């Protein structure tokens, strides 16, 4: 009898030890936070409640606003190159465009140089990527399911995606790209795939690092049919600069005596004769798949201002319907985290891959160094470390994302990353000593895709912005031996545009309506900014030198204009 008791006591002890070990292991796993990085495409700060723009009262993002208010909101987060592929390359590498080699939409990041997921794996994270990729080479994630069509841009409806385990081919080798068609709207599809991975495919003994990346609200703004009536009877507030651009810009953006206003900068109005919003918006074929009753005749006979207003209203409503779809799908992700008890142990990051012009200065799209294009939404929720209701004006940019995410996961960014971790700002709401007081920007493409933005670079501090338009493509198109993609659509790479400087005092002129470069009261400020810009370019190895000698010549000749 004593032997039987001893046996059962021994058995109970073993089982109890086993259970305690399991609980201990799960507890240990839970202490290392999950990280959910959500990124939309072209979701600009104007289209949120928490950023207080003219559109805030429309309440397009209630879910995202709630997440933001439960964490820290960054008011000064900026992109380093406002175009999809370069921005995503910077996020995945922690490097600026010249360092990672992705200057424009034709660039790509090799699997071995996707440093962010590589570092997260080293920290014990299971890594996953779902949705838009746009970097060509096979993702260096444990699991991925990404768009294939249109150079991994994807389609809004019934998108084709390729999943880890399938025969991967870079988009340069299309056609023959293996994938699977998923029925439905892309925002819903991406969320379905993410939820399936979270529920059924991940290793639940490991923390996850998940990059959930929407296509929306990228143009051409094809929203899910259920949003057809959203904002239908609402008058969307219009920016004053849609009709009167004041003293914004320079000869670089307008030409001498406004001779280039019909060529440079795609517009809402009919100003740009090559690409304005109405050309597509009011065509019989544009976005009719989800609104077959749309009347394209409603703008016929309108005068210019009425046409501009009607175009703006339709443009914004379609854009915000896509935003609404993003917000509702984020709500689905949050619901799952709460149901599984993961919400408070998951660092939730939300951003867009850059900003977007919503009619400001009569511009559409992004690319510009102007505020609405350059500024990124960025907020983080993690109650264990981040105090709710925190807001900061600290300057960060998308090169800083990777070092920060690695730091949050318990690691240290490799030396090859050029960005800096702002983990301390997240946790304290305060800038550490010697934190960066400016951010560098460079748009390389030059007169591309009929949006026709001149190449430029510049520096932004908390108060000032200095922009230098050098007006040439990064390939020397005057060299008879030079090679570039002459088949790239809508490009005028060979067109050299005027050189000019622009300067804005953002405290006095937050909407950038007065280029004060020639105002003598700012002479000392501008000289100081030029010195800072030179130093930053040198530190980032962004000086053009021999590699881009045709650009360096322009810089040298016009630096003191």
XYZ file of C-alpha atoms in Angstrom:
561
model
C 0.000 0.000 0.000
C 2.824 2.374 0.881
C 4.453 1.544 -2.442
C 1.252 2.492 -4.313
C 1.015 5.795 -2.438
C 4.636 6.551 -3.202
C 4.026 5.773 -6.891
C 1.016 8.118 -7.137
C 2.819 10.831 -5.174
C 5.737 10.539 -7.589
C 3.375 10.635 -10.578
C 1.569 13.730 -9.217
C 4.879 15.487 -8.634
C 6.047 14.766 -12.187
C 2.774 16.030 -13.690
C 2.818 19.141 -11.479
C 6.435 19.884 -12.411
C 5.607 19.410 -16.071
C 2.637 21.783 -15.864
C 4.650 24.367 -13.967
C 7.426 24.125 -16.543
C 4.908 24.711 -19.328
C 3.357 27.676 -17.546
C 6.823 29.028 -16.843
C 7.810 28.678 -20.483
C 4.593 30.371 -21.689
C 5.073 33.142 -19.158
C 8.623 33.615 -20.387
C 7.388 33.786 -23.956
C 4.716 36.313 -23.030
C 7.273 38.631 -21.451
C 8.858 39.142 -24.868
C 6.182 41.215 -26.597
C 4.637 40.370 -29.924
C 5.015 43.089 -32.534
C 2.281 43.909 -35.039
C 3.492 46.418 -37.631
C 0.552 47.665 -39.701
C 1.308 49.752 -42.779
C -1.119 51.118 -45.310
C -0.199 52.608 -48.681
C -0.468 56.390 -49.069
C -2.489 56.859 -45.864
C -1.613 60.450 -45.099
C -1.950 62.286 -41.778
C -4.757 64.475 -43.145
C -7.003 61.400 -43.224
C -7.046 60.754 -39.456
C -8.884 62.174 -36.527
C -5.846 62.341 -34.223
C -3.806 64.553 -36.557
C -6.400 67.323 -36.474
C -6.519 68.218 -40.154
C -9.457 69.752 -42.013
C -10.772 66.165 -42.456
C -10.590 65.164 -38.780
C -14.253 65.899 -38.064
C -15.274 63.374 -40.726
C -14.070 60.699 -38.296
C -12.630 58.363 -40.956
C -10.438 56.370 -38.529
C -12.165 55.688 -35.182
C -10.331 52.400 -34.602
C -6.920 53.813 -35.438
C -7.560 56.953 -33.396
C -8.373 54.805 -30.359
C -5.122 52.839 -30.753
C -3.183 56.090 -31.142
C -4.738 57.656 -28.050
C -3.870 54.560 -26.009
C -0.204 55.005 -26.876
C 2.172 57.602 -28.286
C 1.544 59.760 -31.342
C 4.433 61.199 -33.354
C 3.688 64.576 -34.914
C 7.030 64.801 -36.707
C 7.560 61.472 -38.452
C 8.875 61.872 -41.992
C 9.738 59.726 -44.980
C 13.210 59.964 -46.493
C 12.029 59.429 -50.095
C 8.284 59.761 -50.691
C 7.576 56.905 -53.072
C 6.504 53.317 -52.369
C 9.492 51.103 -53.169
C 12.224 53.366 -51.725
C 10.256 53.928 -48.518
C 9.680 50.211 -48.012
C 13.339 49.513 -48.776
C 14.360 51.992 -46.077
C 11.991 50.408 -43.554
C 13.227 46.869 -44.223
C 16.937 47.820 -44.297
C 17.237 50.738 -41.874
C 19.185 52.568 -44.584
C 18.633 55.619 -46.772
C 18.083 55.192 -50.497
C 21.648 55.609 -51.695
C 22.946 53.139 -49.096
C 20.358 50.420 -49.825
C 20.488 51.060 -53.579
C 16.749 51.618 -54.057
C 16.482 55.094 -55.546
C 13.162 54.703 -57.331
C 10.291 52.344 -58.141
C 12.558 50.116 -60.233
C 14.806 49.238 -57.287
C 14.715 46.030 -55.255
C 16.122 44.594 -52.026
C 17.875 41.236 -52.162
C 16.747 38.605 -49.686
C 20.122 38.728 -47.906
C 19.816 42.492 -47.342
C 16.391 42.507 -45.705
C 17.980 43.223 -42.352
C 14.912 43.883 -40.213
C 13.299 40.405 -40.398
C 16.736 38.802 -40.215
C 17.476 40.541 -36.918
C 14.058 39.743 -35.500
C 14.591 36.045 -36.200
C 17.842 36.186 -34.212
C 15.827 37.458 -31.243
C 13.566 34.414 -31.329
C 10.651 35.958 -33.187
C 8.586 34.092 -35.732
C 8.350 36.502 -38.638
C 5.487 36.976 -41.086
C 4.651 39.343 -43.939
C 1.200 39.682 -45.506
C 0.015 42.008 -48.279
C 1.949 44.516 -50.310
C 5.702 43.860 -50.675
C 6.933 45.727 -53.768
C 10.633 44.893 -53.230
C 10.858 42.136 -55.865
C 13.085 39.542 -54.207
C 11.873 36.697 -52.030
C 10.910 37.979 -48.578
C 13.241 36.887 -45.771
C 10.354 35.963 -43.461
C 9.367 32.625 -41.915
C 5.965 33.064 -43.539
C 4.824 35.391 -46.299
C 1.773 35.808 -48.499
C 2.173 38.796 -50.828
C 0.589 40.419 -53.866
C 1.929 39.416 -57.265
C 0.242 41.554 -59.931
C 1.481 44.927 -61.109
C 5.012 44.535 -59.708
C 3.618 43.343 -56.368
C 1.307 46.341 -56.173
C -1.643 43.977 -56.258
C -5.213 44.455 -57.432
C -8.004 45.905 -55.352
C -10.412 43.127 -56.284
C -9.726 39.381 -56.401
C -5.964 39.823 -55.908
C -3.393 37.191 -56.754
C -0.961 36.408 -53.935
C 1.985 34.047 -53.618
C 2.586 32.200 -50.354
C 5.731 30.856 -48.760
C 6.236 27.325 -50.032
C 5.227 28.198 -53.584
C 7.760 28.494 -56.382
C 8.876 32.092 -55.945
C 9.854 34.219 -58.915
C 10.885 37.881 -58.793
C 8.484 40.128 -60.668
C 11.208 40.764 -63.238
C 10.602 37.188 -64.412
C 6.861 37.580 -64.949
C 4.749 36.093 -66.511
C 4.672 32.656 -64.973
C 4.482 33.956 -61.425
C 2.940 31.268 -59.278
C 0.177 32.441 -57.010
C -3.411 32.070 -55.927
C -6.460 34.235 -56.577
C -8.347 35.308 -53.447
C -11.910 36.486 -54.003
C -12.924 39.780 -52.469
C -11.541 43.243 -51.749
C -7.810 43.384 -51.067
C -8.135 44.985 -47.599
C -10.462 42.184 -46.520
C -8.307 39.511 -48.167
C -5.080 40.659 -46.503
C -6.799 40.700 -43.116
C -8.312 37.241 -43.693
C -4.843 35.861 -44.456
C -3.288 37.530 -41.425
C -6.004 36.232 -39.097
C -5.626 32.730 -40.519
C -1.882 32.840 -39.856
C -2.398 34.111 -36.321
C -5.024 31.488 -35.548
C -3.749 28.432 -37.392
C -0.242 28.705 -38.786
C 2.109 30.395 -36.327
C 4.091 28.731 -33.574
C 2.256 29.920 -30.464
C 5.277 29.136 -28.290
C 7.145 32.005 -29.955
C 6.516 35.743 -30.022
C 5.556 37.000 -33.452
C 6.810 39.872 -35.571
C 4.085 40.442 -38.146
C 4.115 43.030 -40.930
C 0.526 43.472 -42.118
C 0.560 45.695 -45.215
C -2.531 47.006 -47.005
C -2.711 48.080 -50.637
C -5.300 50.723 -49.736
C -5.646 53.645 -50.026
C -3.278 53.708 -53.047
C -4.772 55.061 -56.241
C -6.962 54.256 -58.095
C -9.005 54.160 -54.858
C -11.223 51.162 -55.598
C -13.191 50.799 -52.410
C -15.224 47.794 -51.260
C -18.838 48.088 -52.530
C -20.230 48.258 -48.972
C -18.743 51.770 -48.677
C -20.518 53.134 -51.741
C -22.763 55.428 -49.684
C -20.150 56.450 -47.113
C -19.825 60.273 -47.241
C -22.085 60.351 -50.307
C -24.026 63.384 -49.052
C -21.137 65.043 -47.231
C -19.330 68.163 -48.444
C -15.627 67.456 -47.932
C -13.655 70.490 -46.683
C -11.361 71.845 -49.385
C -7.862 73.296 -48.901
C -7.549 76.984 -49.795
C -4.396 76.268 -51.784
C -6.421 74.106 -54.172
C -7.503 77.353 -55.837
C -4.838 79.857 -54.794
C -1.309 78.585 -54.220
C 0.089 81.906 -53.069
C 3.873 82.080 -53.136
C 4.408 78.343 -52.809
C 7.038 76.826 -55.057
C 9.647 78.394 -57.317
C 10.806 78.420 -60.933
C 11.745 74.784 -60.284
C 8.089 73.838 -59.798
C 6.405 76.479 -61.968
C 8.951 77.463 -64.591
C 9.961 81.000 -65.511
C 6.810 83.149 -65.630
C 4.774 80.016 -64.829
C 5.795 78.469 -68.133
C 5.831 74.910 -66.698
C 2.675 74.869 -64.585
C 0.929 72.694 -67.187
C 3.786 70.154 -67.077
C 5.005 69.876 -63.488
C 3.019 68.317 -60.645
C -0.097 66.245 -61.341
C -3.167 68.175 -60.279
C -6.765 68.034 -59.103
C -7.725 70.850 -61.463
C -7.129 70.927 -65.207
C -3.882 72.857 -64.610
C -1.634 69.931 -65.522
C -2.494 69.121 -69.111
C -0.614 65.792 -68.998
C -2.042 64.254 -65.821
C -4.861 65.676 -63.762
C -7.272 63.738 -61.580
C -10.308 64.275 -63.768
C -8.676 62.522 -66.716
C -9.072 59.245 -64.891
C -11.800 60.005 -62.407
C -14.389 61.042 -64.999
C -13.446 58.531 -67.682
C -15.957 55.819 -68.599
C -13.583 53.036 -67.569
C -12.058 54.401 -64.357
C -13.074 52.460 -61.231
C -16.439 51.323 -62.548
C -16.016 47.778 -61.250
C -17.343 48.759 -57.811
C -19.695 51.569 -58.837
C -21.399 50.670 -62.128
C -24.029 53.392 -61.688
C -21.429 56.145 -61.480
C -22.344 59.036 -63.782
C -19.283 60.309 -65.626
C -21.294 63.055 -67.328
C -21.871 65.117 -64.196
C -18.921 67.446 -64.823
C -19.645 68.303 -68.428
C -20.172 72.011 -68.964
C -18.783 73.082 -65.578
C -16.479 76.081 -65.355
C -12.919 75.485 -64.119
C -13.502 76.092 -60.393
C -16.693 74.024 -60.349
C -14.898 71.229 -62.219
C -12.042 71.355 -59.712
C -14.443 71.208 -56.782
C -16.446 68.307 -58.228
C -13.244 66.399 -58.972
C -11.870 67.049 -55.487
C -15.096 65.882 -53.844
C -15.173 62.608 -55.756
C -11.407 62.074 -55.328
C -11.616 62.508 -51.542
C -14.712 60.370 -51.119
C -13.156 57.452 -52.957
C -9.912 57.863 -51.047
C -11.694 58.016 -47.669
C -13.825 54.990 -48.512
C -10.599 53.038 -48.928
C -9.378 54.479 -45.613
C -12.614 53.397 -43.947
C -11.982 49.850 -45.207
C -8.514 49.903 -43.671
C -9.844 51.124 -40.326
C -12.574 48.493 -40.207
C -10.112 45.718 -40.981
C -7.722 46.909 -38.291
C -10.706 46.564 -35.942
C -10.873 42.886 -36.914
C -7.199 42.422 -35.983
C -7.730 44.163 -32.643
C -10.764 41.991 -31.886
C -8.678 38.842 -32.384
C -5.867 40.100 -30.139
C -8.363 40.887 -27.411
C -10.149 37.541 -27.723
C -6.854 35.679 -27.370
C -5.565 37.801 -24.498
C -2.755 39.172 -26.665
C -3.771 42.799 -26.925
C -1.737 44.227 -24.078
C 1.337 42.097 -24.780
C 1.481 43.121 -28.430
C 3.296 46.244 -29.528
C 1.008 47.724 -32.177
C 2.621 50.088 -34.681
C 0.653 51.905 -37.359
C 2.045 53.939 -40.242
C 1.696 54.653 -43.947
C 4.562 54.197 -46.378
C 4.606 57.975 -46.911
C 2.220 60.889 -46.982
C -0.095 61.927 -49.808
C -1.332 65.146 -51.362
C -5.092 65.553 -51.049
C -5.442 68.652 -53.175
C -3.041 70.856 -51.196
C -1.296 73.232 -53.654
C -3.511 71.594 -56.309
C -1.366 68.447 -56.164
C -2.250 64.778 -56.087
C -0.016 61.765 -55.304
C 3.149 62.080 -53.188
C 6.890 62.539 -54.111
C 7.111 66.176 -52.987
C 9.058 67.357 -49.940
C 5.999 69.407 -48.992
C 4.459 68.541 -45.640
C 1.474 66.477 -46.733
C 3.681 64.231 -48.883
C 6.676 63.997 -46.577
C 4.902 63.512 -43.250
C 4.048 59.941 -42.196
C 1.406 58.934 -39.668
C 3.089 57.032 -36.872
C 1.822 55.855 -33.498
C 2.568 52.971 -31.159
C 0.515 51.252 -28.450
C 2.126 49.111 -25.748
C 0.646 49.745 -22.275
C 3.434 47.997 -20.385
C 5.962 50.602 -21.499
C 4.061 53.455 -23.181
C 1.868 55.863 -21.254
C -1.528 56.409 -22.927
C -2.182 59.874 -24.284
C 1.492 60.580 -25.016
C 2.322 62.945 -27.856
C 5.755 64.018 -29.067
C 7.213 66.428 -31.588
C 10.519 64.516 -31.702
C 11.863 64.190 -35.248
C 11.978 60.624 -36.540
C 11.985 59.117 -40.018
C 11.428 55.733 -41.619
C 15.136 54.823 -41.434
C 14.624 54.799 -37.647
C 11.844 52.196 -37.694
C 14.009 49.082 -38.018
C 16.498 49.984 -35.254
C 13.583 50.807 -32.941
C 11.680 47.575 -33.628
C 14.847 45.554 -33.032
C 15.450 47.462 -29.794
C 11.868 46.809 -28.657
C 12.405 43.107 -29.332
C 15.447 43.049 -27.066
C 18.208 43.397 -29.640
C 20.574 45.995 -31.015
C 20.575 47.266 -34.576
C 23.585 46.267 -36.695
C 26.121 48.978 -37.510
C 25.142 49.014 -41.180
C 21.779 50.545 -40.289
C 21.788 54.325 -40.606
C 18.659 54.949 -38.543
C 18.473 55.389 -34.780
C 16.296 53.712 -32.163
C 13.725 55.971 -30.544
C 12.718 53.384 -27.933
C 13.528 55.844 -25.156
C 11.119 58.388 -26.661
C 8.391 55.739 -26.779
C 8.872 54.896 -23.123
C 9.440 58.363 -21.679
C 7.836 60.738 -24.167
C 11.057 62.744 -24.057
C 13.965 63.071 -26.460
C 17.291 61.665 -25.231
C 20.329 63.903 -25.129
C 21.764 64.606 -28.579
C 18.661 63.320 -30.400
C 18.517 64.350 -34.056
C 17.092 67.809 -34.662
C 16.635 67.499 -38.409
C 15.728 64.957 -41.067
C 17.039 64.519 -44.602
C 14.898 63.971 -47.687
C 15.672 63.108 -51.292
C 13.383 62.369 -54.227
C 15.469 60.810 -57.001
C 13.078 59.855 -59.797
C 12.638 63.154 -61.700
C 9.683 63.839 -64.039
C 8.288 60.325 -63.675
C 4.939 58.688 -64.451
C 3.320 61.883 -65.722
C 3.172 63.098 -62.112
C 6.244 65.043 -63.219
C 7.984 65.968 -59.962
C 11.469 67.444 -60.363
C 14.293 65.708 -58.491
C 15.201 67.438 -55.239
C 16.663 67.058 -51.765
C 16.529 69.014 -48.547
C 16.492 69.263 -44.793
C 13.658 69.774 -42.318
C 14.030 70.887 -38.720
C 11.195 71.409 -36.273
C 10.783 74.968 -37.503
C 12.339 75.274 -40.962
C 12.481 73.518 -44.292
C 15.069 74.038 -47.038
C 14.652 72.368 -50.449
C 17.068 72.274 -53.384
C 15.641 71.340 -56.780
C 18.473 70.230 -59.057
C 16.195 69.150 -61.889
C 17.970 66.156 -63.456
C 17.470 62.394 -63.515
C 20.016 60.339 -61.569
C 21.247 58.802 -64.836
C 23.106 61.319 -67.006
C 20.718 61.334 -69.949
C 23.020 63.726 -71.870
C 25.680 61.002 -72.061
C 25.277 59.064 -75.362
C 26.548 55.900 -73.637
C 24.158 56.140 -70.685
C 21.479 53.487 -70.257
C 18.141 53.726 -68.514
C 14.665 52.284 -68.780
C 13.335 54.094 -71.823
C 10.162 51.974 -71.718
C 9.154 53.107 -68.233
C 5.687 54.596 -68.655
C 4.962 58.291 -68.490
C 8.548 59.331 -67.878
C 10.398 62.385 -69.186
C 13.781 61.608 -67.684
C 15.595 63.567 -70.391
C 13.785 66.811 -69.530
C 15.962 69.068 -67.391
C 13.961 71.433 -65.202
C 15.042 74.762 -63.667
C 17.275 74.804 -60.598
C 15.979 76.613 -57.524
C 15.909 76.777 -53.743
C 12.832 76.959 -51.529
C 12.676 77.881 -47.843
C 9.698 77.783 -45.484
C 9.328 79.013 -41.921
C 6.883 76.377 -40.697
C 6.072 78.203 -37.481
C 4.771 81.239 -39.342
C 3.774 79.414 -42.514
C 2.702 75.834 -41.661
C 0.857 75.375 -44.961
C 3.954 76.389 -46.978
C 2.323 79.211 -48.854
C 5.331 81.536 -48.891
C 8.719 80.547 -50.268
C 10.869 82.955 -48.226
C 14.230 81.949 -49.697
C 14.940 85.510 -50.892
C 13.756 87.187 -47.695
C 16.845 88.888 -46.230
C 15.675 88.346 -42.644
C 16.318 84.607 -43.095
C 19.770 84.861 -44.678
C 21.629 83.638 -41.579
C 19.075 80.875 -40.946
C 19.360 79.640 -44.539
C 23.164 79.648 -44.435
C 23.056 77.596 -41.244
C 20.592 75.147 -42.810
C 22.867 74.759 -45.832
C 25.755 73.893 -43.521
C 23.568 71.370 -41.694
C 22.428 69.922 -45.022
C 26.011 69.489 -46.231
C 27.018 67.812 -42.979
C 24.031 65.466 -43.028
C 24.618 64.479 -46.659
C 28.239 63.694 -45.878
C 27.355 61.693 -42.750
C 24.824 59.629 -44.704
C 27.174 59.185 -47.687
C 24.561 60.994 -49.757
C 27.013 63.367 -51.453
C 26.864 62.822 -55.218
C 30.603 62.996 -55.996
C 31.847 61.067 -59.006
C 28.945 58.602 -59.063
C 26.460 61.302 -60.005
C 28.892 63.903 -61.332
C 26.273 65.572 -63.553
C 24.226 66.322 -60.447
C 27.210 67.320 -58.330
C 28.117 69.907 -60.964
C 24.696 71.520 -60.558
C 25.025 71.484 -56.767
C 28.436 73.141 -56.949
C 27.265 75.785 -59.430
C 24.066 76.712 -57.595
C 24.814 76.149 -53.912
C 25.209 79.857 -53.254
C 22.414 81.101 -55.495
